[in-house]
Structures are given as C-alpha cells and as structure tokens.
CSV table of C-alpha atoms and ligand atoms in Angstrom, one decimal:
chain,number,residue,atom,x,y,z
A,1,UNK,CA,127.9,86.5,95.0
A,2,UNK,CA,125.7,84.0,93.4
A,3,UNK,CA,123.1,86.7,93.4
A,4,UNK,CA,125.1,89.2,91.4
A,5,UNK,CA,126.3,86.5,89.1
A,6,UNK,CA,122.7,85.6,88.4
A,7,UNK,CA,121.8,89.1,87.9
A,8,UNK,CA,124.6,89.6,85.4
A,9,UNK,CA,123.4,86.6,83.5
A,10,UNK,CA,120.0,88.0,83.3
A,11,UNK,CA,121.4,91.3,82.0
A,12,UNK,CA,123.4,89.5,79.4
A,13,UNK,CA,120.8,87.1,78.1
A,14,UNK,CA,117.4,88.2,79.2
A,15,UNK,CA,117.2,91.9,79.6
A,16,UNK,CA,113.4,91.9,79.6
A,17,UNK,CA,113.2,89.3,82.2
A,18,UNK,CA,115.6,91.1,84.4
A,19,UNK,CA,113.7,94.3,84.3
A,20,UNK,CA,110.5,92.4,85.1
A,21,UNK,CA,112.2,90.9,88.1
A,22,UNK,CA,113.4,94.3,89.2
A,23,UNK,CA,110.0,95.9,88.7
A,24,UNK,CA,108.5,93.2,90.8
A,25,UNK,CA,111.0,93.8,93.5
A,26,UNK,CA,110.4,97.5,93.4
A,27,UNK,CA,106.7,97.0,93.5
A,28,UNK,CA,107.0,94.8,96.5
A,29,UNK,CA,109.0,97.4,98.4
A,30,UNK,CA,106.6,100.0,97.4
A,31,UNK,CA,103.7,98.0,98.6
A,32,UNK,CA,105.3,97.4,101.9
A,33,UNK,CA,105.9,101.2,102.3
A,34,UNK,CA,102.4,102.0,101.1
A,35,UNK,CA,100.9,100.1,104.0
A,36,UNK,CA,103.1,102.0,106.4
A,37,UNK,CA,102.5,105.3,104.8
A,38,UNK,CA,98.7,104.8,104.9
A,39,UNK,CA,98.3,105.0,101.2
A,40,UNK,CA,95.9,102.1,101.4
A,41,UNK,CA,92.4,103.5,101.5
A,42,UNK,CA,89.1,101.7,101.9
A,43,UNK,CA,86.0,102.4,99.9
A,44,UNK,CA,82.5,101.2,100.7
A,45,UNK,CA,79.8,99.9,98.4
A,46,UNK,CA,76.2,99.8,99.7
A,47,UNK,CA,74.3,96.5,99.9
A,48,UNK,CA,70.7,97.1,99.6
A,49,UNK,CA,67.4,95.4,100.6
A,50,UNK,CA,65.7,94.9,97.2
A,51,UNK,CA,62.2,95.3,98.4
A,52,UNK,CA,62.6,98.4,100.6
A,53,UNK,CA,65.7,100.0,98.9
A,54,UNK,CA,67.3,100.4,102.3
A,55,UNK,CA,71.0,100.1,102.8
A,56,UNK,CA,71.5,97.3,105.2
A,57,UNK,CA,75.2,96.7,104.8
A,58,UNK,CA,78.4,97.9,103.0
A,59,UNK,CA,81.3,96.0,101.5
A,60,UNK,CA,84.8,97.4,102.3
A,61,UNK,CA,87.0,97.4,99.2
A,62,UNK,CA,90.6,98.4,99.4
A,63,UNK,CA,92.4,100.7,96.9
A,64,UNK,CA,96.0,102.0,96.7
A,65,UNK,CA,96.1,105.7,96.6
A,66,UNK,CA,99.4,105.8,94.7
A,67,UNK,CA,101.2,109.2,94.5
A,68,UNK,CA,102.0,108.7,90.8
A,69,UNK,CA,99.7,106.1,89.5
A,70,UNK,CA,96.5,107.4,91.1
A,71,UNK,CA,93.9,105.1,92.6
A,72,UNK,CA,95.1,101.5,91.9
A,73,UNK,CA,92.4,98.8,92.0
A,74,UNK,CA,92.9,95.7,94.2
A,75,UNK,CA,93.3,93.3,91.2
A,76,UNK,CA,96.6,95.0,90.6
A,77,UNK,CA,98.1,94.5,94.0
A,78,UNK,CA,96.1,92.0,96.1
A,79,UNK,CA,97.6,89.0,94.4
A,80,UNK,CA,101.2,90.2,95.0
A,81,UNK,CA,100.2,91.1,98.6
A,82,UNK,CA,99.0,87.5,99.0
A,83,UNK,CA,102.2,86.0,97.5
A,84,UNK,CA,104.5,88.1,99.7
A,85,UNK,CA,102.5,87.8,102.9
A,86,UNK,CA,101.9,91.6,102.9
A,87,UNK,CA,98.2,90.8,102.7
A,88,UNK,CA,98.3,90.1,106.5
A,89,UNK,CA,99.1,93.7,107.6
A,90,UNK,CA,97.1,95.0,104.7
A,91,UNK,CA,94.0,93.0,105.7
A,92,UNK,CA,94.4,94.0,109.3
A,93,UNK,CA,94.3,97.6,108.3
A,94,UNK,CA,91.2,97.2,106.1
A,95,UNK,CA,89.4,95.2,108.9
A,96,UNK,CA,90.2,97.9,111.5
A,97,UNK,CA,89.1,100.8,109.2
A,98,UNK,CA,85.9,99.0,108.2
A,99,UNK,CA,84.9,98.2,111.7
A,100,UNK,CA,85.5,101.8,112.7
A,101,UNK,CA,83.4,103.0,109.8
A,102,UNK,CA,80.6,100.7,110.7
A,103,UNK,CA,80.6,102.2,114.1
A,104,UNK,CA,80.6,105.8,112.8
A,105,UNK,CA,77.5,105.0,110.7
A,106,UNK,CA,75.8,103.3,113.6
A,107,UNK,CA,76.5,106.3,115.8
A,108,UNK,CA,75.1,108.7,113.2
A,109,UNK,CA,71.9,106.7,112.9
A,110,UNK,CA,69.0,108.5,114.6
A,111,UNK,CA,66.2,106.0,114.0
A,112,UNK,CA,66.3,103.5,116.9
A,113,UNK,CA,64.3,101.0,114.9
A,114,UNK,CA,66.9,100.6,112.2
A,115,UNK,CA,69.2,97.7,112.6
A,116,UNK,CA,72.9,98.6,112.9
A,117,UNK,CA,74.6,98.5,109.5
A,118,UNK,CA,76.6,95.4,108.7
A,119,UNK,CA,80.1,95.6,107.3
A,120,UNK,CA,81.5,93.1,104.8
A,121,UNK,CA,85.3,92.5,104.6
A,122,UNK,CA,87.0,90.3,102.1
A,123,UNK,CA,89.6,87.8,103.3
A,124,UNK,CA,92.0,85.8,101.2
A,125,UNK,CA,93.4,82.3,101.8
A,126,UNK,CA,96.7,83.7,103.1
A,127,UNK,CA,94.8,85.6,105.7
A,128,UNK,CA,92.8,82.5,106.7
A,129,UNK,CA,96.1,80.8,107.3
A,130,UNK,CA,97.4,83.6,109.5
A,131,UNK,CA,97.3,82.2,113.1
A,132,UNK,CA,96.7,85.8,114.4
A,133,UNK,CA,93.5,86.2,112.4
A,134,UNK,CA,90.9,85.4,115.0
A,135,UNK,CA,92.7,87.7,117.6
A,136,UNK,CA,92.8,90.5,115.0
A,137,UNK,CA,89.1,90.1,114.2
A,138,UNK,CA,88.3,90.2,117.9
A,139,UNK,CA,90.5,93.2,118.5
A,140,UNK,CA,88.9,95.2,115.6
A,141,UNK,CA,85.4,94.4,116.9
A,142,UNK,CA,86.2,95.3,120.5
A,143,UNK,CA,88.1,98.4,119.6
A,144,UNK,CA,85.3,99.8,117.4
A,145,UNK,CA,82.6,98.6,119.8
A,146,UNK,CA,80.4,97.0,117.0
A,147,UNK,CA,78.6,93.8,117.6
A,148,UNK,CA,80.3,90.7,116.2
A,149,UNK,CA,77.2,89.9,114.2
A,150,UNK,CA,77.7,93.2,112.3
A,151,UNK,CA,80.9,91.9,110.8
A,152,UNK,CA,80.6,89.7,107.7
A,153,UNK,CA,83.7,88.0,106.4
A,154,UNK,CA,83.6,87.3,102.6
A,155,UNK,CA,85.6,84.5,101.1
A,156,UNK,CA,85.4,83.5,97.5
A,157,UNK,CA,84.2,80.0,96.6
A,158,UNK,CA,87.4,79.1,94.8
A,159,UNK,CA,89.6,80.4,97.6
A,160,UNK,CA,87.6,78.5,100.1
A,161,UNK,CA,88.2,75.2,98.4
A,162,UNK,CA,91.9,76.0,98.1
A,163,UNK,CA,92.1,77.0,101.8
A,164,UNK,CA,90.5,73.9,103.2
A,165,UNK,CA,90.8,75.8,106.4
A,166,UNK,CA,87.3,75.5,107.5
A,167,UNK,CA,88.3,75.3,111.1
A,168,UNK,CA,89.1,79.0,111.1
A,169,UNK,CA,85.5,79.7,110.0
A,170,UNK,CA,84.2,77.8,113.0
A,171,UNK,CA,86.5,79.9,115.2
A,172,UNK,CA,85.3,83.1,113.6
A,173,UNK,CA,81.7,82.1,113.9
A,174,UNK,CA,82.1,81.3,117.5
A,175,UNK,CA,82.9,85.0,117.9
A,176,UNK,CA,79.5,85.7,116.4
A,177,UNK,CA,81.0,86.9,113.1
A,178,UNK,CA,79.0,86.1,109.9
A,179,UNK,CA,80.4,84.4,106.8
A,180,UNK,CA,79.5,85.1,103.2
A,181,UNK,CA,80.5,83.0,100.2
A,182,UNK,CA,81.7,85.5,97.6
A,183,UNK,CA,81.4,85.0,93.8
A,184,UNK,CA,79.2,82.0,94.3
A,185,UNK,CA,78.8,79.9,91.1
A,186,UNK,CA,82.3,80.5,89.9
A,187,UNK,CA,84.0,77.9,92.0
A,188,UNK,CA,83.7,74.2,92.2
A,189,UNK,CA,82.1,73.5,95.5
A,190,UNK,CA,79.7,70.6,95.6
A,191,UNK,CA,76.3,70.8,97.2
A,192,UNK,CA,77.3,68.5,100.0
A,193,UNK,CA,80.4,70.6,100.7
A,194,UNK,CA,78.3,73.8,100.7
A,195,UNK,CA,75.9,72.1,103.1
A,196,UNK,CA,78.8,71.3,105.5
A,197,UNK,CA,80.1,74.8,105.7
A,198,UNK,CA,79.2,77.3,108.4
A,199,UNK,CA,77.8,79.9,106.1
A,200,UNK,CA,75.3,82.8,106.5
A,201,UNK,CA,75.2,84.3,103.1
A,202,UNK,CA,75.6,83.5,99.4
A,203,UNK,CA,76.7,86.2,97.0
A,204,UNK,CA,75.7,85.4,93.5
A,205,UNK,CA,78.5,86.2,91.1
A,206,UNK,CA,78.1,89.0,88.6
A,207,UNK,CA,78.2,86.8,85.4
A,208,UNK,CA,74.8,85.3,86.4
A,209,UNK,CA,73.3,88.7,87.0
A,210,UNK,CA,74.7,90.0,83.7
A,211,UNK,CA,72.6,87.5,81.8
A,212,UNK,CA,69.4,88.4,83.6
A,213,UNK,CA,68.1,90.7,80.9
A,214,UNK,CA,68.8,88.5,78.0
A,215,UNK,CA,67.0,85.3,78.7
A,216,UNK,CA,65.1,82.8,80.7
A,217,UNK,CA,68.0,80.5,81.3
A,218,UNK,CA,69.9,82.9,83.5
A,219,UNK,CA,66.8,84.0,85.3
A,220,UNK,CA,65.9,80.4,86.1
A,221,UNK,CA,69.5,79.8,87.1
A,222,UNK,CA,69.5,82.7,89.5
A,223,UNK,CA,66.1,81.6,90.7
A,224,UNK,CA,67.5,78.2,91.4
A,225,UNK,CA,70.3,79.7,93.5
A,226,UNK,CA,67.8,81.8,95.5
A,227,UNK,CA,65.8,78.6,96.2
A,228,UNK,CA,68.9,76.7,97.2
A,229,UNK,CA,69.8,79.5,99.6
A,230,UNK,CA,66.4,79.4,101.1
A,231,UNK,CA,66.6,75.7,101.5
A,232,UNK,CA,70.0,76.1,103.3
A,233,UNK,CA,68.6,79.0,105.3
A,234,UNK,CA,71.1,81.4,103.8
A,235,UNK,CA,70.7,85.0,102.9
A,236,UNK,CA,71.3,86.0,99.2
A,237,UNK,CA,73.1,89.0,97.8
A,238,UNK,CA,73.1,89.5,94.0
A,239,UNK,CA,76.4,91.1,92.9
A,240,UNK,CA,77.0,93.5,90.0
A,241,UNK,CA,73.6,94.9,89.4
A,242,UNK,CA,74.0,97.4,86.6
A,243,UNK,CA,70.6,98.0,85.2
A,244,UNK,CA,67.0,98.6,86.2
A,245,UNK,CA,65.9,95.5,84.4
A,246,UNK,CA,68.3,93.3,86.4
A,247,UNK,CA,67.0,94.9,89.6
A,248,UNK,CA,63.4,94.3,88.6
A,249,UNK,CA,64.1,90.7,87.7
A,250,UNK,CA,65.9,90.1,91.0
A,251,UNK,CA,63.0,91.6,92.9
A,252,UNK,CA,60.7,89.2,91.1
A,253,UNK,CA,62.9,86.3,92.0
A,254,UNK,CA,62.9,87.5,95.6
A,255,UNK,CA,66.7,87.6,95.8
A,256,UNK,CA,66.7,89.6,99.0
A,257,UNK,CA,69.7,91.8,98.9
A,258,UNK,CA,71.6,93.4,96.0
A,259,UNK,CA,74.8,95.3,95.3
A,260,UNK,CA,76.0,96.9,92.1
A,261,UNK,CA,76.8,100.2,90.3
A,262,UNK,CA,73.1,100.7,89.6
A,263,UNK,CA,72.5,100.8,93.4
A,264,UNK,CA,75.7,102.6,94.4
A,265,UNK,CA,79.3,102.6,93.5
A,266,UNK,CA,82.1,102.1,96.0
A,267,UNK,CA,83.2,105.4,97.4
A,268,UNK,CA,85.3,106.7,100.3
A,269,UNK,CA,82.9,106.9,103.3
A,270,UNK,CA,79.8,108.4,101.6
A,271,UNK,CA,78.9,111.2,104.0
A,272,UNK,CA,75.4,109.9,104.4
A,273,UNK,CA,75.1,106.3,103.6
A,274,UNK,CA,71.6,107.5,104.0
A,275,UNK,CA,69.8,104.4,105.1
A,276,UNK,CA,66.5,105.0,103.4
B,1,C2E,P1,84.6,91.2,95.2
B,1,C2E,O1,84.8,91.0,96.7
B,1,C2E,O2,83.7,90.3,94.5
B,1,C2E,O3,84.0,92.7,95.2
B,1,C2E,C1,83.2,93.2,94.2
B,1,C2E,C2,83.9,93.8,93.1
B,1,C2E,O4,83.0,94.1,92.0
B,1,C2E,C3,84.5,95.2,93.4
B,1,C2E,O5,85.7,95.3,92.6
B,1,C2E,C4,83.4,96.1,93.0
B,1,C2E,O6,83.9,97.5,92.8
B,1,C2E,C5,82.9,95.5,91.8
B,1,C2E,N1,81.6,95.9,91.4
B,1,C2E,C6,80.5,96.1,92.3
B,1,C2E,N2,79.4,96.4,91.6
B,1,C2E,C7,79.7,96.3,90.3
B,1,C2E,C8,79.0,96.5,89.1
B,1,C2E,O7,77.8,96.8,89.1
B,1,C2E,N3,79.7,96.3,87.9
B,1,C2E,C9,81.0,96.0,87.9
B,1,C2E,N4,81.6,95.9,86.7
B,1,C2E,N5,81.7,95.8,89.0
B,1,C2E,C10,81.1,96.0,90.2
B,1,C2E,P2,87.1,95.8,93.2
B,1,C2E,O8,86.8,96.8,94.3
B,1,C2E,O9,87.9,96.1,92.1
B,1,C2E,O10,87.6,94.5,93.9
B,1,C2E,C11,87.9,93.3,93.2
B,1,C2E,C12,88.2,92.2,94.1
B,1,C2E,O11,89.4,92.4,94.9
B,1,C2E,C13,87.1,92.0,95.1
B,1,C2E,O12,86.0,91.3,94.5
B,1,C2E,C14,87.8,91.2,96.2
B,1,C2E,O13,87.9,89.8,95.8
B,1,C2E,C15,89.2,91.8,96.1
B,1,C2E,N6,89.4,92.7,97.3
B,1,C2E,C16,88.9,94.0,97.4
B,1,C2E,N7,89.3,94.5,98.6
B,1,C2E,C17,89.9,93.5,99.3
B,1,C2E,C18,90.5,93.4,100.6
B,1,C2E,O14,90.5,94.4,101.4
B,1,C2E,N8,91.1,92.2,100.9
B,1,C2E,C19,91.1,91.2,100.1
B,1,C2E,N9,91.7,90.1,100.4
B,1,C2E,N10,90.6,91.2,98.8
B,1,C2E,C20,90.0,92.4,98.4
B,2,MG,MG1,83.6,90.6,98.2
B,3,MG,MG1,82.2,89.2,94.6
B,4,MG,MG1,85.9,88.5,94.3
C-alpha cells in the first residue's frame, strides 16, 4: 500500500525520478537474469614481459553481451552489481571461467620450459566481504587444476582502503594465490600501509603511463614507483600502454611487465595467446 502510494506520488510530482527508479529496477532484474542466462562473457588482455615480449599472464575482464545494447563495458554494470550483491554470483562466474581458460592455455603450451600462464581476476570490496570467497577461489582452482600461484587477485588501491578486510588477503595468500594492487597511485594508501599488506604485484595506473611521452616528471615518477616496488620486493605491471614511446620508456625504466592496447586489447579467448 505504502509502496503504491509512494509510486503514485512520484508519478504526480516527479515523473523523471519515477522513471529513473523504474529503469534502475528493470536493470537490476535484467542483470540478475543475464548472469543466469550466461550473457556475461569474459575477455582476456595479455600481460607482457617488457624485455622479451612474452605473454606471461592475462587479465580477465567481464562484459555483458546484451541482446539489444550489444557489448556493455563493466563500468556500466559492475557498480550496480556491487550495490545489489549480484557481484557475488557474477564474480564467481568470472573466476571460474578465468581459471578454466588459464588451464586451456596451459594445456595448449608445447614448450615445457615456459612457465604456466598466470590469470588475473578483479575483485571488488563486496566480494572480499563475501564469507564464501575463499571457498569459491579454492573450488575454481581445484576444478580447473591450475596451481594456486597461477591465480592473481586484483584489488584497486581505493577499494582496498575501503575494505579494510586485509584478513581475507591473508587467507587467500595461504592458499598460494597472489595479490596485485590495481590502479596504484590513484588511492590514498600510505607507504607504511603498503608495507604491511601481503602483496605480490603493483599495477601502475594508466594516468602515470599516459604522461610518459610528454615529460621528465612522469618518467621520474614511474621510475620512483618501480624503485619502490623493487625495495618492497614486488613485481610491477604498467597499465594502459598505448604507444611505442611509452613502451620504450618503460623498458628503459625496467618496469618489468606491461599491459595496454599497444601490446594487445582484451578479446574473447584469443585462439593463440601465442606466448612468444
Ligand atoms: P582494471 O582492472 O584497471 O582493468 C583495466 C581496464 O583498462 C580495462 O577496462 C581495460 O580494457 C582497459 N585498458 C587496458 N589497456 C588499455 C589502454 O591501453 N588504453 C585504455 N584506454 N584502456 C585500457 P574495462 O575492461 O572496461 O574494465 C574497467 C574496470 O572494470 C576494470 O579496471 C576493473 O576495475 C573492473 N572490472 C572488469 N572486470 C571485472 C570483474 O570481473 N569483476 C570486478 N569486480 N571488476 C571488474
Ligand atoms: Mg584490474
Ligand atoms: Mg587497473
Ligand atoms: Mg580498475
């Protein structure tokens, strides 16, 4: 009753707001169904060793293959999925798919000297708070038969501070899973906080890489992060490499690993993530 009254009021006084509420409601229903109907697909973007050019890892990135809207990017539905809790089943799906894909690539590798490919999967705070997370991660690893160390969980610096759920990281790491701090440089973590975290990898956020061509300041900044990572014994991945100049600059700075459109765009299981 109260509900229909509220709705009537919306219609009388705030038609725009009412339609926004309804749209949101529809979207939520649609999203729930999309997960069931397997419209959520995973694309993979290569992560490359800057010195050899070899693909050592891939990042799993979710997309909504919408029957009408086409391929919807995560920015348009991940926040709502987080708010509604739908991120938990969604994340579970992505994790499972990604581990399976890692295994397929591993099985297709003929060179015994090449290390098994690592798979990066993004997690949000809501997923970190899910009490079932560790069991899900373990199940995905076991079901696919990959080594725990092949799985890298990415969490953004800003989300991490919000989560304050560092305990979960320790649990994940006990499984042997690796942890990467995503979009590093865009959050507010202090150096001492960084030092206290169980981390394996720093991903340098794209804005720092963008500036690499234009000046010394950015390049010394990225150099500083690379040095910091070395001091903390962390691996570095430069995100969002779009040009040959940026790549050259990063090689010079010995950034280690890189990812970006210049090296490879996200795509649905590239047939040969040819590792050479
Ligand atoms: P992210 O984890 O930082 O992922 C990198 C994003 O940068 C991806 O956007 C990727 O397509 C894009 N990118 C890579 N190289 C370049 C480049 O050279 N230039 C430009 N302009 N962009 C580049 P995408 O796929 O739209 O994902 C956006 C964000 O959505 C991700 O940022 C991640 O935070 C989130 N996300 C994606 N998939 C998932 C998921 O399965 N679960 C959760 N919780 N979040 C996800
Ligand atoms: Mg990421
Ligand atoms: Mg990132
Ligand atoms: Mg991000």
